[in-house]
Amino acid sequence: MAQDFLPINGTDHIEFYVGNAKQSALFYQYAFGFQLVAYAGPETGVRDRASYVLRQNKITLVLTTSLQPDSEIADHVKKHGDGVKVLALWVDDATKSFQETTLRGAEPAFPPKVLKDEFGEVTVSAIKTYGETIHAFVERKKYNGPFLPGYKPRTSGVNIEPIGLKYVDHCVGNVELGKMNTWVDFYEKVMGFSLLVTFDDKDISTEYSALMSKVVSNGNGYIKFPINEPAQGKKKSQIEEYLDFYRGAGVQHIAIATDDIIHTVGELRKRGVEFLYVPETYYEDVMERVGSINESLEELKKLNILIDRDEEGYLLQIFTKPIQDRPTVFFEIIERNGAKSFGKGNFKALFESIEREQALRGNL
Ligand code: FE2
């Protein structure tokens, strides 16, 4: 096998550009159990922005807002609303990652730069992907600070209990009609990923709307990026609704893994996080479809958690409603018990649920 020209250790962090980072940071602390670990802003010598860094186990989220009306961040928020700007990948060599990918056709976002502070140094570079989203490459082997040079350690006055969110399982992109294969090619050729699965409109369609999806993954499988595009249906696809409101391609959902979905989702619900609703009828024949599982069906039903099985095991999953007012980005909570797939058996029930929400918004 050819040598992996882009070895990746995992997801480094996910940065959102938001309208009000201070309030968003509290939302992720209170509702999702993240801990504030670092901050950059006027108090730390950064004049144009404020960024809050939140962590739970291996997941690091950064919430950044502009302090000025005319900036790249403010423009991004004006156009897209709150959304994901950076899907950052943890690498051993950010310079080589940039060279190898740009050599293969990646558009640079910024060339390698070395950032230093009292905790050491980090090299960061970045390339562009779909929409205005970028992939940063972060090399942090000479660093032991809380996040990146320039960020100061910061804790919150409130003591937040983690709720079992462990790591980023996959991040999904929505791209324009006809662009799915372009971006699959990009991940294959430019980043050395390979195609894992394809879903076409026969797998993923309801009476009304449809989508197509392909999943690409890096060599060690730590990074999985499903790419969706709208497909022709009787009414507006959920992907089109996203593209209309996000004003282009972007991150649709971030799936976060837990070892105890009943505990995690119970906590999220208690804290006010809203999930897509799947009717009780879903549970009538689900056991026939998935066979025996370790969890109590009653508890899963009470929390509205979905179940699917593949050749290797089963998985439990649930999807939040959009986490901002535009019907754009949302989260998935997933517990894998051997299954490496994405819940294909739940697509129909889920999409019907999404369509009910779309109809309520007047967008179906
Ligand atoms: Fe997903």
Coordinates of C-alpha atoms in Angstrom, one line a residue, residues 47-343:
R47 CA -8.1 43.5 19.5
D48 CA -10.5 42.3 16.8
R49 CA -12.2 39.2 18.1
A50 CA -13.1 37.2 21.2
S51 CA -12.7 33.4 21.3
Y52 CA -13.8 30.9 23.9
V53 CA -12.3 27.4 24.0
L54 CA -14.4 24.6 25.4
R55 CA -13.4 21.0 26.1
Q56 CA -15.0 17.7 27.0
N57 CA -12.7 14.6 26.8
K58 CA -11.2 14.7 23.3
I59 CA -13.6 17.3 21.9
T60 CA -12.4 20.9 21.6
L61 CA -14.8 23.6 20.4
V62 CA -13.8 27.2 19.8
L63 CA -16.5 29.9 19.6
T64 CA -15.3 33.1 17.9
T65 CA -17.0 36.4 17.4
S66 CA -15.9 39.6 15.7
L67 CA -15.6 42.9 17.7
Q68 CA -15.9 44.9 14.5
P69 CA -18.5 45.2 11.7
D70 CA -16.0 44.9 8.9
S71 CA -14.0 41.7 9.3
E72 CA -13.9 38.2 7.8
I73 CA -15.6 36.9 10.9
A74 CA -18.4 39.5 10.8
D75 CA -18.9 38.8 7.0
H76 CA -19.1 35.1 7.7
V77 CA -21.7 35.5 10.4
K78 CA -23.8 38.0 8.3
K79 CA -23.9 35.6 5.4
H80 CA -24.1 32.2 7.1
G81 CA -25.4 32.9 10.6
D82 CA -23.6 30.9 13.3
G83 CA -21.7 28.1 11.6
V84 CA -18.5 26.0 11.4
K85 CA -15.6 27.9 9.9
V86 CA -12.7 25.5 10.8
L87 CA -12.5 21.7 10.9
A88 CA -9.0 21.4 12.3
L89 CA -7.0 18.3 12.0
W90 CA -4.2 17.2 14.4
V91 CA -1.1 16.3 12.5
D92 CA 2.6 15.7 13.3
D93 CA 3.8 18.0 10.5
A94 CA 1.6 21.0 9.5
T95 CA 4.2 22.2 7.0
K96 CA 4.3 18.9 5.1
S97 CA 0.5 18.5 5.3
F98 CA 0.1 21.9 3.6
Q99 CA 2.8 21.1 1.0
E100 CA 1.4 17.6 0.1
T101 CA -2.2 18.9 -0.2
T102 CA -1.5 22.1 -2.1
L103 CA 0.8 20.2 -4.4
R104 CA -2.3 18.0 -5.2
G105 CA -4.5 21.0 -5.9
A106 CA -5.8 22.2 -2.5
E107 CA -6.4 26.0 -2.4
P108 CA -4.4 27.5 0.5
A109 CA -6.2 29.3 3.2
F110 CA -3.0 30.3 4.9
P111 CA 0.6 29.0 4.7
P112 CA 2.4 27.4 7.7
K113 CA 3.1 29.7 10.5
V114 CA 4.8 29.2 13.9
L115 CA 2.9 30.5 16.9
K116 CA 4.8 30.8 20.2
D117 CA 4.1 31.7 23.8
E118 CA 5.3 30.7 27.3
F119 CA 3.9 27.1 26.8
G120 CA 5.9 26.4 23.7
E121 CA 5.2 26.5 20.0
V122 CA 2.6 25.3 17.5
T123 CA 2.7 25.2 13.7
V124 CA -0.6 25.8 11.9
S125 CA -1.5 25.9 8.2
A126 CA -4.8 25.6 6.4
I127 CA -6.5 24.7 3.1
K128 CA -10.0 25.5 1.8
T129 CA -12.7 22.9 1.5
Y130 CA -16.5 23.2 0.6
G131 CA -18.2 26.6 0.9
E132 CA -16.2 28.9 3.1
T133 CA -15.1 26.1 5.4
I134 CA -11.4 25.4 5.9
H135 CA -9.2 22.6 7.2
A136 CA -6.5 23.7 9.5
F137 CA -3.5 21.4 10.2
V138 CA -2.3 21.8 13.7
E139 CA 1.1 20.5 14.8
R140 CA 1.4 20.7 18.6
K141 CA 4.1 18.3 19.7
K142 CA 6.2 21.2 21.2
Y143 CA 3.3 22.7 23.1
N144 CA 1.7 22.1 26.5
G145 CA -0.6 25.1 26.8
P146 CA -4.4 24.9 27.1
F147 CA -5.1 25.4 23.4
L148 CA -2.9 27.5 21.1
P149 CA -0.3 30.3 21.6
G150 CA -2.1 33.6 22.3
Y151 CA -4.9 31.9 24.2
K152 CA -4.8 32.3 28.0
P153 CA -6.0 29.5 30.4
R154 CA -9.5 30.4 31.7
T155 CA -12.0 28.6 33.8
S156 CA -15.6 29.4 34.4
G157 CA -17.1 30.5 37.6
V158 CA -19.7 27.8 37.3
N159 CA -18.8 24.2 37.9
I160 CA -20.1 22.1 35.0
E161 CA -20.3 18.4 35.1
P162 CA -19.3 16.6 31.8
I163 CA -22.1 14.4 30.4
G164 CA -20.1 11.7 28.7
L165 CA -19.3 13.3 25.3
K166 CA -16.1 11.5 24.2
Y167 CA -14.8 12.4 20.7
V168 CA -15.9 13.6 17.3
D169 CA -17.2 10.5 15.4
H170 CA -17.8 12.3 12.0
C171 CA -18.5 15.7 10.5
V172 CA -21.0 16.0 7.7
G173 CA -20.9 18.6 4.9
N174 CA -23.8 19.7 2.7
V175 CA -22.8 20.7 -0.8
E176 CA -24.6 22.1 -3.8
L177 CA -26.6 20.0 -6.3
G178 CA -24.1 18.1 -8.5
K179 CA -21.1 18.9 -6.3
M180 CA -20.9 15.8 -4.1
N181 CA -18.6 13.9 -6.5
T182 CA -16.4 17.0 -6.9
W183 CA -15.8 17.1 -3.1
V184 CA -15.4 13.3 -2.8
D185 CA -12.7 13.6 -5.5
F186 CA -11.1 16.4 -3.5
Y187 CA -10.9 14.3 -0.4
E188 CA -9.6 11.3 -2.4
K189 CA -7.0 13.1 -4.5
V190 CA -6.0 16.1 -2.4
M191 CA -6.2 14.5 1.0
G192 CA -5.6 10.8 0.3
F193 CA -9.0 9.7 1.8
S194 CA -10.9 6.8 0.5
L195 CA -14.6 6.2 -0.2
L196 CA -16.3 4.2 2.5
V197 CA -20.0 4.2 1.6
T198 CA -22.4 5.5 -0.9
F199 CA -26.1 6.3 -0.3
D200 CA -28.2 7.2 -3.2
D201 CA -31.7 8.5 -3.4
K202 CA -33.2 5.0 -3.2
D203 CA -31.6 4.6 0.2
I204 CA -32.5 8.1 1.4
S205 CA -35.8 9.3 0.1
T206 CA -39.2 9.8 1.5
E207 CA -42.4 10.7 -0.3
Y208 CA -41.2 14.2 -0.6
S209 CA -37.5 14.9 -0.3
A210 CA -34.3 13.1 -1.1
L211 CA -30.6 13.3 -0.8
M212 CA -27.5 11.6 -1.9
S213 CA -24.4 11.0 0.3
K214 CA -20.9 9.5 0.1
V215 CA -18.7 9.0 3.1
V216 CA -14.9 9.5 2.8
S217 CA -12.4 8.5 5.5
N218 CA -8.7 9.0 6.1
G219 CA -6.1 6.1 6.3
N220 CA -6.5 5.2 10.0
G221 CA -10.3 5.9 10.0
Y222 CA -10.2 8.6 12.7
I223 CA -11.6 11.2 10.3
K224 CA -14.9 10.5 8.6
F225 CA -16.5 13.1 6.4
P226 CA -19.9 12.2 4.8
I227 CA -20.8 14.6 2.0
N228 CA -24.5 15.2 1.1
E229 CA -26.1 16.8 -1.9
P230 CA -29.8 17.3 -2.6
A231 CA -31.6 14.9 -4.8
Q232 CA -34.8 15.4 -6.8
G233 CA -38.0 14.9 -4.7
K234 CA -41.6 16.1 -4.8
K235 CA -40.8 18.9 -2.5
K236 CA -37.7 20.7 -1.2
S237 CA -34.9 18.5 0.1
Q238 CA -33.7 19.1 3.6
I239 CA -30.3 19.7 2.0
E240 CA -31.7 22.5 -0.1
E241 CA -33.3 24.1 2.9
Y242 CA -29.9 24.1 4.6
L243 CA -28.2 25.5 1.5
D244 CA -30.8 28.3 1.2
F245 CA -30.4 29.3 4.9
Y246 CA -26.6 28.8 5.1
R247 CA -26.3 30.6 1.8
G248 CA -24.1 27.8 0.4
A249 CA -22.2 24.7 1.3
G250 CA -21.1 24.1 4.9
V251 CA -21.1 21.8 7.8
Q252 CA -24.5 20.2 8.4
H253 CA -23.8 18.1 11.5
I254 CA -21.2 17.1 14.0
A255 CA -21.6 13.6 15.4
I256 CA -20.2 13.1 18.9
A257 CA -19.6 9.7 20.4
T258 CA -20.6 8.7 23.9
D259 CA -20.2 5.3 25.8
D260 CA -23.6 5.8 27.5
I261 CA -26.1 7.4 25.3
I262 CA -29.0 6.9 27.8
H263 CA -27.1 9.0 30.4
T264 CA -25.8 11.6 27.9
V265 CA -29.2 12.1 26.2
G266 CA -31.0 12.2 29.5
E267 CA -28.7 15.0 30.7
L268 CA -29.0 16.9 27.4
R269 CA -32.8 16.7 27.6
K270 CA -32.8 17.8 31.2
R271 CA -30.7 20.9 30.2
G272 CA -33.2 21.9 27.4
V273 CA -31.5 20.5 24.3
E274 CA -34.2 19.6 21.7
F275 CA -34.1 16.5 19.5
L276 CA -35.9 15.4 16.4
Y277 CA -39.0 13.5 17.2
V278 CA -39.6 10.0 15.9
P279 CA -43.1 8.6 16.5
E280 CA -43.7 5.7 18.8
T281 CA -44.6 3.5 15.8
Y282 CA -40.8 3.5 15.0
Y283 CA -40.4 1.2 18.1
E284 CA -43.0 -1.3 17.1
D285 CA -40.9 -3.3 14.7
V286 CA -37.4 -2.0 15.6
M287 CA -36.4 -5.1 17.6
E288 CA -37.2 -7.3 14.6
R289 CA -34.9 -5.2 12.5
V290 CA -32.0 -4.9 14.9
G291 CA -32.1 -8.1 17.1
S292 CA -31.0 -8.1 20.7
I293 CA -29.3 -5.2 22.3
N294 CA -27.9 -4.5 25.8
E295 CA -30.1 -1.5 26.5
S296 CA -33.7 -1.5 27.6
L297 CA -36.0 -0.7 24.7
E298 CA -38.3 1.2 27.1
E299 CA -35.5 3.6 28.1
L300 CA -34.5 4.2 24.5
K301 CA -38.1 4.8 23.6
K302 CA -38.5 7.2 26.4
L303 CA -35.6 9.3 25.2
N304 CA -36.5 8.7 21.5
I305 CA -33.1 7.2 20.7
L306 CA -32.8 5.3 17.4
I307 CA -31.2 1.9 16.8
D308 CA -29.6 0.4 13.7
R309 CA -27.5 -2.7 13.0
D310 CA -24.9 -3.7 10.4
E311 CA -22.7 -6.8 9.9
E312 CA -20.4 -5.7 12.7
G313 CA -22.7 -4.7 15.5
Y314 CA -25.3 -2.1 16.4
L315 CA -25.4 1.6 17.0
L316 CA -27.7 4.0 18.9
Q317 CA -28.1 7.5 17.7
I318 CA -30.2 10.7 18.0
F319 CA -30.2 14.1 16.3
T320 CA -30.7 17.5 17.9
K321 CA -32.8 20.2 16.2
P322 CA -30.7 23.0 14.7
I323 CA -28.7 24.7 17.5
Q324 CA -29.3 28.2 16.1
D325 CA -32.3 30.0 14.6
R326 CA -31.4 29.3 11.0
P327 CA -32.2 25.6 10.1
T328 CA -28.6 24.8 9.5
V329 CA -26.0 23.1 11.9
F330 CA -27.1 20.4 14.4
F331 CA -25.5 17.7 16.4
E332 CA -25.8 13.9 16.4
I333 CA -25.1 11.8 19.6
I334 CA -23.9 8.3 18.7
E335 CA -23.0 5.2 20.7
R336 CA -21.4 2.5 18.7
N337 CA -21.5 -1.2 19.8
G338 CA -19.4 -2.6 17.0
A339 CA -21.3 -1.0 14.1
K340 CA -19.1 1.2 11.9
S341 CA -21.9 2.5 9.7
F342 CA -24.1 5.6 9.9
G343 CA -27.6 4.4 10.7

